[in-house]
Coordinates of C-alpha atoms in Angstrom, one line a residue:
X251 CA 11.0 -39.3 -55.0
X252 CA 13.0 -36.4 -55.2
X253 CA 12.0 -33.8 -58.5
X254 CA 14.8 -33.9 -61.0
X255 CA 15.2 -29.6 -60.2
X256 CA 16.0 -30.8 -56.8
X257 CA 18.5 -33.1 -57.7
X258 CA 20.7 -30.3 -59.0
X259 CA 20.2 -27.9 -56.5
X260 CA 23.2 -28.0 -54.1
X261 CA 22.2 -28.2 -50.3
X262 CA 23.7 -24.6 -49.5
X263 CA 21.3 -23.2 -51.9
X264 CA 18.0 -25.7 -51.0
X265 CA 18.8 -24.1 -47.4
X266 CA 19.3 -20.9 -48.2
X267 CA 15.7 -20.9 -50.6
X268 CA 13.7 -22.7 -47.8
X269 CA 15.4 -20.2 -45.0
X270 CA 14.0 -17.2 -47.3
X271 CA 10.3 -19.0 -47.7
X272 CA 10.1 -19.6 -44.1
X273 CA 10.9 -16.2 -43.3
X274 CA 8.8 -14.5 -46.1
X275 CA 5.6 -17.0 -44.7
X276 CA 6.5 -15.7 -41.0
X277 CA 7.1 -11.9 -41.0
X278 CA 3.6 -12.3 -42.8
X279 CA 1.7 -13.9 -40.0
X280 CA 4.2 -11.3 -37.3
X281 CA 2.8 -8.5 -39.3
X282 CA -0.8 -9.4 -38.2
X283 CA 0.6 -9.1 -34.3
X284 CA 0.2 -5.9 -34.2
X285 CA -3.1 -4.7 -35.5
X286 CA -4.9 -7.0 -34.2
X287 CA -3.4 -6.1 -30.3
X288 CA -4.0 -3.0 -30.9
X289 CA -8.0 -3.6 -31.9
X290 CA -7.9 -5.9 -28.8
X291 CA -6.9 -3.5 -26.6
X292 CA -8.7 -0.8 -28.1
X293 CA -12.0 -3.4 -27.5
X294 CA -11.1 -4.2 -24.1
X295 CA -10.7 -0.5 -23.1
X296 CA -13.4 1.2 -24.4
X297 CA -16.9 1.0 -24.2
X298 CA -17.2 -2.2 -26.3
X299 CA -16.3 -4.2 -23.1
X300 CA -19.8 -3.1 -21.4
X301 CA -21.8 -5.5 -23.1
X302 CA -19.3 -7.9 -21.9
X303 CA -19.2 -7.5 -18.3
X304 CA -22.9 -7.1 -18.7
X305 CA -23.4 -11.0 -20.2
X306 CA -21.3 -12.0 -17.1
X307 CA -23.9 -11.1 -14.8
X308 CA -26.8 -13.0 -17.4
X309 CA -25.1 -15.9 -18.6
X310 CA -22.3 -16.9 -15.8
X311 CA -18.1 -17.0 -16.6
X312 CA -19.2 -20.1 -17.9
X313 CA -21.5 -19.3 -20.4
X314 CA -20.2 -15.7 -21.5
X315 CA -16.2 -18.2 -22.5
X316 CA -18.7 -20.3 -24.7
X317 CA -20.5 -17.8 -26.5
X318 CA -18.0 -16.0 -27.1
X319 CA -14.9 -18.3 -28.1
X320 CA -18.2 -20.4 -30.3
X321 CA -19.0 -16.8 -32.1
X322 CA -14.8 -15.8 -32.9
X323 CA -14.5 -19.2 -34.1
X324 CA -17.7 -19.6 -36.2
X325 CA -16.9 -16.4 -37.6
X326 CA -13.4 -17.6 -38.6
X327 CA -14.3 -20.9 -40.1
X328 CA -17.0 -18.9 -42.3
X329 CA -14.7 -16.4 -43.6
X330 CA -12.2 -19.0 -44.4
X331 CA -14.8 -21.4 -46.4
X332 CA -16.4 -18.5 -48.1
X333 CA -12.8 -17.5 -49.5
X334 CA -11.9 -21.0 -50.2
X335 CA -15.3 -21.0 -52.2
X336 CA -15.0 -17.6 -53.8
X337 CA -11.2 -18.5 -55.3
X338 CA -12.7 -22.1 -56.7
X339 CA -15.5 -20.1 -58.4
X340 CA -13.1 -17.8 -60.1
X341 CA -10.6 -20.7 -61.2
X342 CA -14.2 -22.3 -62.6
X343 CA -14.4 -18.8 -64.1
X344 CA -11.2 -18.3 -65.6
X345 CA -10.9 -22.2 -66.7
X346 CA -14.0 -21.8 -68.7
X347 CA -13.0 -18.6 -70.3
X348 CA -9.5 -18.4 -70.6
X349 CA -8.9 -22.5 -70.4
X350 CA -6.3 -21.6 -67.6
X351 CA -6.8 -21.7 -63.9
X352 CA -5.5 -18.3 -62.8
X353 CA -4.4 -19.0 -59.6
X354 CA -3.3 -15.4 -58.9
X355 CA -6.7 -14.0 -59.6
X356 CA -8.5 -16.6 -57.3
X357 CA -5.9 -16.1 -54.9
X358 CA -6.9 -12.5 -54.5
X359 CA -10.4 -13.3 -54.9
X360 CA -10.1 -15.8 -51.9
X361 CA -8.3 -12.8 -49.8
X362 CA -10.9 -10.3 -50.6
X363 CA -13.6 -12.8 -49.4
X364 CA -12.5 -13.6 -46.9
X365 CA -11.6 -10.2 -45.2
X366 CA -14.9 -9.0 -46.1
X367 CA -16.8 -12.0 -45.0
X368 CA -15.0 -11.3 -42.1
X369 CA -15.7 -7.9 -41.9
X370 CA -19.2 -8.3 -42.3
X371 CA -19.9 -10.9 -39.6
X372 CA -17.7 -8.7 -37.0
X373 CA -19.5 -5.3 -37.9
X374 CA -22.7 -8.1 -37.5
X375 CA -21.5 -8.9 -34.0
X376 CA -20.9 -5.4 -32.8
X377 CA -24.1 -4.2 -33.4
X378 CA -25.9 -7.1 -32.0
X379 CA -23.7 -6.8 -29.0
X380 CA -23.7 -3.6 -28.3
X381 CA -27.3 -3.4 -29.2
X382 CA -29.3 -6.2 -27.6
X383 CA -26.8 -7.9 -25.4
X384 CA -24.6 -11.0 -25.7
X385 CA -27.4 -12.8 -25.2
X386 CA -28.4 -12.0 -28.8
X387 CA -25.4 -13.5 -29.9
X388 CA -27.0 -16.8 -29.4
X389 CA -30.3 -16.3 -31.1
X390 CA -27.7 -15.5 -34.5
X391 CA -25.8 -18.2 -34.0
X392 CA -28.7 -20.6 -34.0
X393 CA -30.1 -18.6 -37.1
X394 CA -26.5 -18.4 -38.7
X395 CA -26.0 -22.1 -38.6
X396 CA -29.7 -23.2 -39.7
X397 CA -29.3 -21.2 -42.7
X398 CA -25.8 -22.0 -43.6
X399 CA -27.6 -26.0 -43.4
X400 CA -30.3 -25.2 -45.5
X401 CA -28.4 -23.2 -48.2
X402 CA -25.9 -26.4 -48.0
X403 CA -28.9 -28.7 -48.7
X404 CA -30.1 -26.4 -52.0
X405 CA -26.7 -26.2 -53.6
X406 CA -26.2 -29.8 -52.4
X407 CA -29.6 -31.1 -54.6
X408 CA -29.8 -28.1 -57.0
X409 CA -26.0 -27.6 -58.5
X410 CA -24.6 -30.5 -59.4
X411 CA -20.8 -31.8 -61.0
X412 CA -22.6 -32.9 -64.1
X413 CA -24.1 -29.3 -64.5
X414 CA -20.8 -27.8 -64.0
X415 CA -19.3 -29.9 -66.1
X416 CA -21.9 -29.3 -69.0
X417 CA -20.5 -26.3 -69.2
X418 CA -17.1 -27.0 -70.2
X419 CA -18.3 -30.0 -72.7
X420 CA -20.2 -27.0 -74.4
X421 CA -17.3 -25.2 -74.9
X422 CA -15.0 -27.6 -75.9
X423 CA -17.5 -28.8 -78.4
X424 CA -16.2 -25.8 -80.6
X425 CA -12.8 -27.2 -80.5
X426 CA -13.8 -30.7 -81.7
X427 CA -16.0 -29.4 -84.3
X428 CA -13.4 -27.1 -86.0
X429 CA -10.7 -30.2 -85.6
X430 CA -13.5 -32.8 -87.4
X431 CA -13.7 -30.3 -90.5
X432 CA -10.0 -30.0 -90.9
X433 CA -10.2 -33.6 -90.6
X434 CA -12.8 -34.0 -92.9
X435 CA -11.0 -31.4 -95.8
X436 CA -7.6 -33.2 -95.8
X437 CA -9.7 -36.8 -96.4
X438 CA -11.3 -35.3 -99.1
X439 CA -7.8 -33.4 -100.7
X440 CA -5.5 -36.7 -100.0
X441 CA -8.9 -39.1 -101.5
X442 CA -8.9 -36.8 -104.5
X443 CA -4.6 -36.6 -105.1
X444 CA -4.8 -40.1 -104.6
X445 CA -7.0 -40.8 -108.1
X446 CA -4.6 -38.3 -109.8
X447 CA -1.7 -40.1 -108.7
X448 CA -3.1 -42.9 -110.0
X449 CA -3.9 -41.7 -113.5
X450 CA -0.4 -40.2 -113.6
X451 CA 0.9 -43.9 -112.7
X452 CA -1.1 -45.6 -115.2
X453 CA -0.1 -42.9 -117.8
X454 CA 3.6 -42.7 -116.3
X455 CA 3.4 -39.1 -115.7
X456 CA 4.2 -39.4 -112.3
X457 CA 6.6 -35.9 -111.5
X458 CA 8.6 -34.2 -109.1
X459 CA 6.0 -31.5 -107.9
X460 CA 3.9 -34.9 -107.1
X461 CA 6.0 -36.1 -104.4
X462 CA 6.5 -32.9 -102.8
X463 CA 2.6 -32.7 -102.6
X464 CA 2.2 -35.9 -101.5
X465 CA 5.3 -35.0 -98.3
X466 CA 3.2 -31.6 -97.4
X467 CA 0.3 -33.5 -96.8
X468 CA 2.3 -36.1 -94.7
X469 CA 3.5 -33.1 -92.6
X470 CA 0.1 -31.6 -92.8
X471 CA -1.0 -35.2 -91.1
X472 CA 1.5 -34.9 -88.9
X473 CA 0.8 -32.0 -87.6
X474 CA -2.9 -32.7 -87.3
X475 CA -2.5 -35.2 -85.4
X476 CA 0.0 -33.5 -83.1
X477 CA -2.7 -31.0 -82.7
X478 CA -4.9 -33.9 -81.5
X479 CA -2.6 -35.0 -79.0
X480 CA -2.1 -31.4 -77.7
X481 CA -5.9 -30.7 -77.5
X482 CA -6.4 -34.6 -75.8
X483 CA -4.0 -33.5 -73.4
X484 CA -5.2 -29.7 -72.0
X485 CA -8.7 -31.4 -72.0
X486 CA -7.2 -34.4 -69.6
X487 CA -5.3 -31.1 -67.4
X488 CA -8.7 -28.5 -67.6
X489 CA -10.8 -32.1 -66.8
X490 CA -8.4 -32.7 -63.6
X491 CA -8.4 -29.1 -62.1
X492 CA -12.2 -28.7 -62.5
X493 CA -12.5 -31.9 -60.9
X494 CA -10.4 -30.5 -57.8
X495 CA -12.1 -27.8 -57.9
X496 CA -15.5 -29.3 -58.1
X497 CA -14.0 -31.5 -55.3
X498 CA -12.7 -28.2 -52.7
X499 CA -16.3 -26.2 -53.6
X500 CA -18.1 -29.6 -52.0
X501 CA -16.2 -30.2 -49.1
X502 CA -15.7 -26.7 -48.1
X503 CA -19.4 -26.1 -48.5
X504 CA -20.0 -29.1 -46.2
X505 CA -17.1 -27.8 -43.7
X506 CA -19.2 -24.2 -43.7
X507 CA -22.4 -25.6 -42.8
X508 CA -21.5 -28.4 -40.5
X509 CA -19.0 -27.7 -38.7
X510 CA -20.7 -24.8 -36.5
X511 CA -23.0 -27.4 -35.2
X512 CA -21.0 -28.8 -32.6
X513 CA -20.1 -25.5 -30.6
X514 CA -23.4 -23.8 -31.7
X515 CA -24.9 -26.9 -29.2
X516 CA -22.2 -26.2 -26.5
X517 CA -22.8 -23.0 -27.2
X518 CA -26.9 -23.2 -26.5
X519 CA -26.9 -26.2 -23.4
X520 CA -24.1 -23.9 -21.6
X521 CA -25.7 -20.2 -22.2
X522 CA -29.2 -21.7 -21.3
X523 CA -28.3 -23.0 -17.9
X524 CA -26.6 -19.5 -17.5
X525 CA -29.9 -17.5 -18.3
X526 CA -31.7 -20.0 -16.1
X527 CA -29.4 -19.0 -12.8
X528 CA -27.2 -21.7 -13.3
X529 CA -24.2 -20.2 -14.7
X530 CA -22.5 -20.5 -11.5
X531 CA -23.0 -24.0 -10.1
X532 CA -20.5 -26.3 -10.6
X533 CA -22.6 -29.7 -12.1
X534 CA -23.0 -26.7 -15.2
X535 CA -18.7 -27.1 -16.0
X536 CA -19.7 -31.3 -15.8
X537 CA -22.9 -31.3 -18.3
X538 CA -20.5 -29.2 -20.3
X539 CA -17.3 -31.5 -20.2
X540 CA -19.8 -34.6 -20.6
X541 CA -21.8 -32.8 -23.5
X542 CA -17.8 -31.9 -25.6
X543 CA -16.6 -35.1 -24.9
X544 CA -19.7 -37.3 -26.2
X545 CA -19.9 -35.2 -29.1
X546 CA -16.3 -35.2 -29.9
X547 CA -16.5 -39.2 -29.2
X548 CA -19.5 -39.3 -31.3
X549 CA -17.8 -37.5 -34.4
X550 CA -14.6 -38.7 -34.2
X551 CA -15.8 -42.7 -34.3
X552 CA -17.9 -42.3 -37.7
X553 CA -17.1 -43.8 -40.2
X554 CA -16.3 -41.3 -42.8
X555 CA -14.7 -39.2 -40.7
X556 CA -14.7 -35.3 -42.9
X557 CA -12.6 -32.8 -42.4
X558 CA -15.7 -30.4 -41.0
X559 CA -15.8 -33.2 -38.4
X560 CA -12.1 -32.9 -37.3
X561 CA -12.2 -29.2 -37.1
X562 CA -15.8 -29.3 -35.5
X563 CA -14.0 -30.8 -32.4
X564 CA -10.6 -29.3 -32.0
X565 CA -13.1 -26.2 -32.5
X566 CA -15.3 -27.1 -29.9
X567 CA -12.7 -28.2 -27.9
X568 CA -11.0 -24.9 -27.7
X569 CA -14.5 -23.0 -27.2
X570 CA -14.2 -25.5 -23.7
X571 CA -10.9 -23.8 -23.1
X572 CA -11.9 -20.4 -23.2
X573 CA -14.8 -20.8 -21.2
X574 CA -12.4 -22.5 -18.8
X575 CA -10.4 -19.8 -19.2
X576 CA -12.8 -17.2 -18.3
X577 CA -14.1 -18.9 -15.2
X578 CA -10.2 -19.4 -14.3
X579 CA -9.7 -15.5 -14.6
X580 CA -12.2 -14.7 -12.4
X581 CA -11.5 -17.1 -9.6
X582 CA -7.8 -16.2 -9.4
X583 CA -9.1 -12.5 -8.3
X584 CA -11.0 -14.3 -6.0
X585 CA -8.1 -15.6 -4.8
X586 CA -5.9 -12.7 -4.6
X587 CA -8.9 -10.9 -2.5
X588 CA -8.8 -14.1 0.1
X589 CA -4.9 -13.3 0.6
X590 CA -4.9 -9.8 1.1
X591 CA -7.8 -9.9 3.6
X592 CA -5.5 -12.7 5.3
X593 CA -3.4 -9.7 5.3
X594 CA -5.5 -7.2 6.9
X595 CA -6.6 -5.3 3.9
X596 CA -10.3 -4.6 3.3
X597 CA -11.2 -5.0 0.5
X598 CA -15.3 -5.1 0.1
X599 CA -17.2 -8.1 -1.7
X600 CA -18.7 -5.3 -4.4
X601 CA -15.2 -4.8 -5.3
X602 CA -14.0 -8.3 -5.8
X603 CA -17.2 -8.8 -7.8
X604 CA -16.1 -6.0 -9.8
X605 CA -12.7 -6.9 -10.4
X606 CA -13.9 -10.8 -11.2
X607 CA -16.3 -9.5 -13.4
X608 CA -13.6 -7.3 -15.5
X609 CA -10.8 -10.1 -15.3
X610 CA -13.2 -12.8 -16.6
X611 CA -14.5 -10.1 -19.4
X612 CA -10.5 -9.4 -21.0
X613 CA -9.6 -13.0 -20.4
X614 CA -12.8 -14.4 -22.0
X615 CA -11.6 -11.5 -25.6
X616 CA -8.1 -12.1 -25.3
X617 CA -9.1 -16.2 -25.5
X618 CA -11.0 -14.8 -28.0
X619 CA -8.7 -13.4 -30.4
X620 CA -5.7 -15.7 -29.7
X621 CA -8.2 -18.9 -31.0
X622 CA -9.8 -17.1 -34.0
X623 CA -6.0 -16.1 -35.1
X624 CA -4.9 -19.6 -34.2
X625 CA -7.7 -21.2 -36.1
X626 CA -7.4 -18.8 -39.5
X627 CA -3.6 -20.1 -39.2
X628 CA -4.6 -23.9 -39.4
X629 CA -7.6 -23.1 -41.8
X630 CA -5.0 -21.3 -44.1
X631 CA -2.3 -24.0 -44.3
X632 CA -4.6 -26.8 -45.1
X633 CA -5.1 -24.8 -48.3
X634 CA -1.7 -23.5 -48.4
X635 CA -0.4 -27.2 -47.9
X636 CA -2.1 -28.5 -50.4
X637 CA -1.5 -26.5 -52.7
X638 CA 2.2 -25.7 -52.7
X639 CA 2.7 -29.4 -52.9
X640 CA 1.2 -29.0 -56.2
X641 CA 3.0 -25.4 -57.2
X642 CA 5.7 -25.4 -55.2
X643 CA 7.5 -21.8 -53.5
X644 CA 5.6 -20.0 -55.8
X645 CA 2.2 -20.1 -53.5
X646 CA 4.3 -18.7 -50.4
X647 CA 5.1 -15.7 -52.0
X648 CA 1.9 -14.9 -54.0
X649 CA 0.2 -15.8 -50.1
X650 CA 1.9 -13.3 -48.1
X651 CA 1.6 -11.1 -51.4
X652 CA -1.8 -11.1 -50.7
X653 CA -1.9 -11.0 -46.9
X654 CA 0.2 -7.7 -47.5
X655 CA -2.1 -6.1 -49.2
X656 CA -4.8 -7.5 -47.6
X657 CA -3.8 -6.0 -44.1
X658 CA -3.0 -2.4 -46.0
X659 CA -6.5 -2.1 -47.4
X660 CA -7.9 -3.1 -43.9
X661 CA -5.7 -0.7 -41.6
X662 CA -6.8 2.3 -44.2
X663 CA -10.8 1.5 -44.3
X664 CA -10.2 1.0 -40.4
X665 CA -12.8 4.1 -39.2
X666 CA -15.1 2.8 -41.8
X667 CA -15.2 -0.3 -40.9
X668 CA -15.9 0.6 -37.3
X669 CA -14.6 -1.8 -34.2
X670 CA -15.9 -5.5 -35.1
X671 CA -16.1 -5.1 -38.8
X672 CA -11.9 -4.2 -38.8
X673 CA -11.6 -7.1 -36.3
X674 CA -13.1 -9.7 -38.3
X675 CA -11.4 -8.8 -41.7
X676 CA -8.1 -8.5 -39.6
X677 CA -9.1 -12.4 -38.5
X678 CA -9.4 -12.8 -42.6
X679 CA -6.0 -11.4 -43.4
X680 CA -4.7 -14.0 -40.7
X681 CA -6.2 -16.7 -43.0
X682 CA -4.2 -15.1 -46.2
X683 CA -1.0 -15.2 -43.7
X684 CA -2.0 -19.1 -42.7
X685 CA -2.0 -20.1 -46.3
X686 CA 1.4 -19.1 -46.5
X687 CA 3.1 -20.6 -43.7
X688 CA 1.0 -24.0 -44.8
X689 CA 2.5 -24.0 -48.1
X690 CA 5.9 -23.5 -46.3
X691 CA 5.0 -26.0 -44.1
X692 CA 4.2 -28.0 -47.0
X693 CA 7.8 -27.3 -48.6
X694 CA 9.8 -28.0 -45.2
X695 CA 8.3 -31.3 -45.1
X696 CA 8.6 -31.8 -49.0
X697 CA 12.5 -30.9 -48.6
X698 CA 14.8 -33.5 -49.7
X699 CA 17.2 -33.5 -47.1
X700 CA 16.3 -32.6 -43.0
X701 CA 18.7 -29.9 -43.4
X702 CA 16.0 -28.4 -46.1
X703 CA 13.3 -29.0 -43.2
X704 CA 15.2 -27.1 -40.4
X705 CA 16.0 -24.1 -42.8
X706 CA 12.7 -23.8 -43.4
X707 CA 11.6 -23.9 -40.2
X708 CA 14.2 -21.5 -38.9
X709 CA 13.1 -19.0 -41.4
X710 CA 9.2 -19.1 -40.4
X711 CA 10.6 -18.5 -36.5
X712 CA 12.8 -15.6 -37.1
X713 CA 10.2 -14.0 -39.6
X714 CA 7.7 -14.4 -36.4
X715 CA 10.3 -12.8 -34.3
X716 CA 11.0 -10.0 -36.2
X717 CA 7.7 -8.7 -36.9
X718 CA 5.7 -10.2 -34.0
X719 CA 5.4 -10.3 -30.9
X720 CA 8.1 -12.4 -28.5
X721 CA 6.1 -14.8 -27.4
X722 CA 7.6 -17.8 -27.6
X723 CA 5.2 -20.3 -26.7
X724 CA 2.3 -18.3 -29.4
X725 CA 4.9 -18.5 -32.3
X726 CA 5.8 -22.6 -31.0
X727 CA 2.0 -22.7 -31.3
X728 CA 1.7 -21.1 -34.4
X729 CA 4.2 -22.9 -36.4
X730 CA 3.0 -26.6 -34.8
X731 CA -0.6 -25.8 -35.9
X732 CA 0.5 -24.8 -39.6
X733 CA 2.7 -27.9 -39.4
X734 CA -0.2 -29.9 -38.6
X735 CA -3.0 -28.6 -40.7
X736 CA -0.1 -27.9 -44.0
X737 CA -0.3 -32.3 -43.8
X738 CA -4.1 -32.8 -43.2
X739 CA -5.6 -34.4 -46.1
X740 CA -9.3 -35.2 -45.1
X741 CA -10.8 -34.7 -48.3

């Protein structure tokens, strides 16, 4: 059913609104295009790709795609739930405070979360990589997700809704109390007139100043009982938003600890075989399509299918691609060497190794990057989708608000941050960006008309255009996935 503000919108001016959304939710994400290339490249040639090439040789093409696509997309699944959880906190905050959600305070609480939860798990990364090896990117992901389970289980059996919800019968209890006593007073006033006007009847001295009394405390009634109504209905509104909030702070505490599990496994079965001397067999690529499809099979049939569960497989799934990805790279090198030795050039075996080695290294970041970005986007519009259906063009704009400033704090506390740590929080902004183009997603699909639809959507394009990068079948990607995600509802 159409809203009765639409109805009097003309379609010129619907179009011309969604075309501005769109491209507002658009040059957002294009923005991010370019800092995060340029920490890309500045990863891929420097000294940060050492420890790359160097897993390669320990864990196979194979195994080095897994770990790393499983460690970019744990790390953007965290920062994503940990800002989703930070901005419900601060809306539980603010509603028990202020009895108002403040959705522009947790909005920037969820951005700042979530860049520096990202931040922290890249600078996290670096150091372990650069340190120990990639190798020791396994042993944290094994620790990262058993701890994320068990502080899942305590908040799970320790904080519960009633608690939470204790808290705000405390406060309105004041309310109540104070409406009770006025309550109480007027009873006693009216009960008290009431044996005067009586006297004054039976002594027919019943006057003029009398009746007016008797109409102010009508009014007086009135209004007390409008009061009533008023208070009834902001406890209905604050009892609805807590219990949405309540609601997102459960499932995206679920989503954080559970839905790791799947790749972290991938992850594990495909590295060990790789430490083993196996990395480079071909039965390893069929235990690792057998082991993603069972478990995608195995998820996707329960019962009470959760949203951790649908994104723990289309995650998994694109950790499979990325390792396919990386073996890919390095076998089309060996290609390239098989044709010019046809030839007649020589070209030595310790140079194809080399070159393999290299190719598979930038295809196995760039695969890297693309999917964390990717993922942040789809992440981001399942909130943004949500809740711009709810708020309407307003989110889109306080979103890439956000992002904006989000991405300026990031590029100037870049040499603090170091290499990973700018990377991650760069993967955070994304999210910020992703929230935006779900809630326009939200609204193209919302729009009243399919004109309303295609302005929309032709406004996210050119903003992508503009600021990003021109690749068209990224920003076809892009604006699919936020589609998608903007219309998930798995809660």
């Amino acid at each position: 059913m159409v809203p009765p503000q639409q109805k009097t919108k003309s379609p010129v001016m619907e179009y011309a609104i969604g075309f501005v959304l769109g491209s507002v939710a658009g040059s957002t994400l294009g923005a991010m295009e370019v800092p995060v290339n340029q920490i890309m490249t500045g990863i891929i040639s420097g000294t940060h790709l050492k420890p790359v090439v160097s897993g390669i040789k320990s864990v196979g093409a194979l195994g080095l795609g897994s770990l790393l696509g499983t460690t970019a997309l744990i790390t953007s699944m965290t920062a994503v739930a940990t800002g989703v959880v930070g901005a419900a906190s601060v809306a539980l905050f603010l509603l028990r405070v202020r009895k108002s959600e403040g959705w522009a305070s947790a909005g920037l609480a969820a951005g700042i979360a979530t860049t520096s939860s990202g931040a922290a798990l890249g600078a996290v990364t670096e150091k372990l990589s650069m340190s120990y090896g990639m190798v020791s990117l396994l042993w944290a992901l094994g620790i990262f997700t058993a701890l994320k389970l068990l502080i899942y289980i305590f908040v799970k059996f320790t904080c519960t809704e009633w608690e939470f919800c204790g808290i705000f019968t405390e406060l309105n209890k004041k309310d109540q109390e104070k409406l009770f006593a006025m309550e109480v007073d007027l009873r006693q006033r009216v009960a008290m007139e009431m044996e005067q006007r009586i006297i004054a009847c039976k002594m027919e001295e019943l006057k003029e100043e009398d009746l007016e009394a008797w109409k102010a405390q009508q009014r007086e009634r009135e209004e007390m009982k409008r009061q009533q109504r008023k208070g009834v209905e902001l406890e209905m509104r604050q009892r609805t938003s807590r219990q949405r909030l309540l609601k997102a702070v459960d499932k995206y505490m679920e989503f954080l600890a559970l839905s790791g599990i799947p790749m972290t496994v991938t992850a594990f079965v495909t590295t060990g075989f790789g430490i083993f001397g196996f990395g480079d067999y071909r039965f390893v690529f069929v235990i690792l399509l057998v082991l993603v499809l069972s478990m995608s099979f195995w998820l996707m049939r329960s019962r009470r299918l959760s949203f951790w569960m649908f994104t723990g497989c289309m995650a998994m799934f694109a950790t499979f691609a990325i390792a396919v990805l990386t073996v890919h790279a390095g076998q089309e090198v060996a290609g390239m060497s098989v044709k010019m030795r046809r030839a007649g050039l020589n070209i030595s075996k310790e140079n194809v190794s080399i070159r393999m080695t290299h190719t598979s290294s930038v295809q196995a970041i760039s695969a890297g990057f693309f999917v964390s970005e990717v993922c942040q986007v789809g992440l981001g519009a399942t909130v943004g989708g949500a809740m711009a259906r709810e708020a309407g063009g307003k989110v889109v704009v306080w979103a890439s608000g956000i992002a904006v400033v989000v991405l300026t704090i990031v590029e100037a506390l870049a040499l603090m941050l170091g290499v990973g740590g700018t990377a991650g929080a760069l993967c955070g902004a994304a999210g910020a960006a992703g929230v935006s183009m779900g809630g326009a997603a939200a609204l193209a699909v919302k729009s009243s008309s399919w004109g309303g639809t295609i302005a929309t959507t032709a406004g996210m394009i050119f903003g992508l255009l503009v600021f990003g990068k021109w690749d068209i079948v990224k920003i076809g990607l892009q604006v699919c996935v936020a589609y998608i995600f903007a219309m998930t509802n798995l809660y």
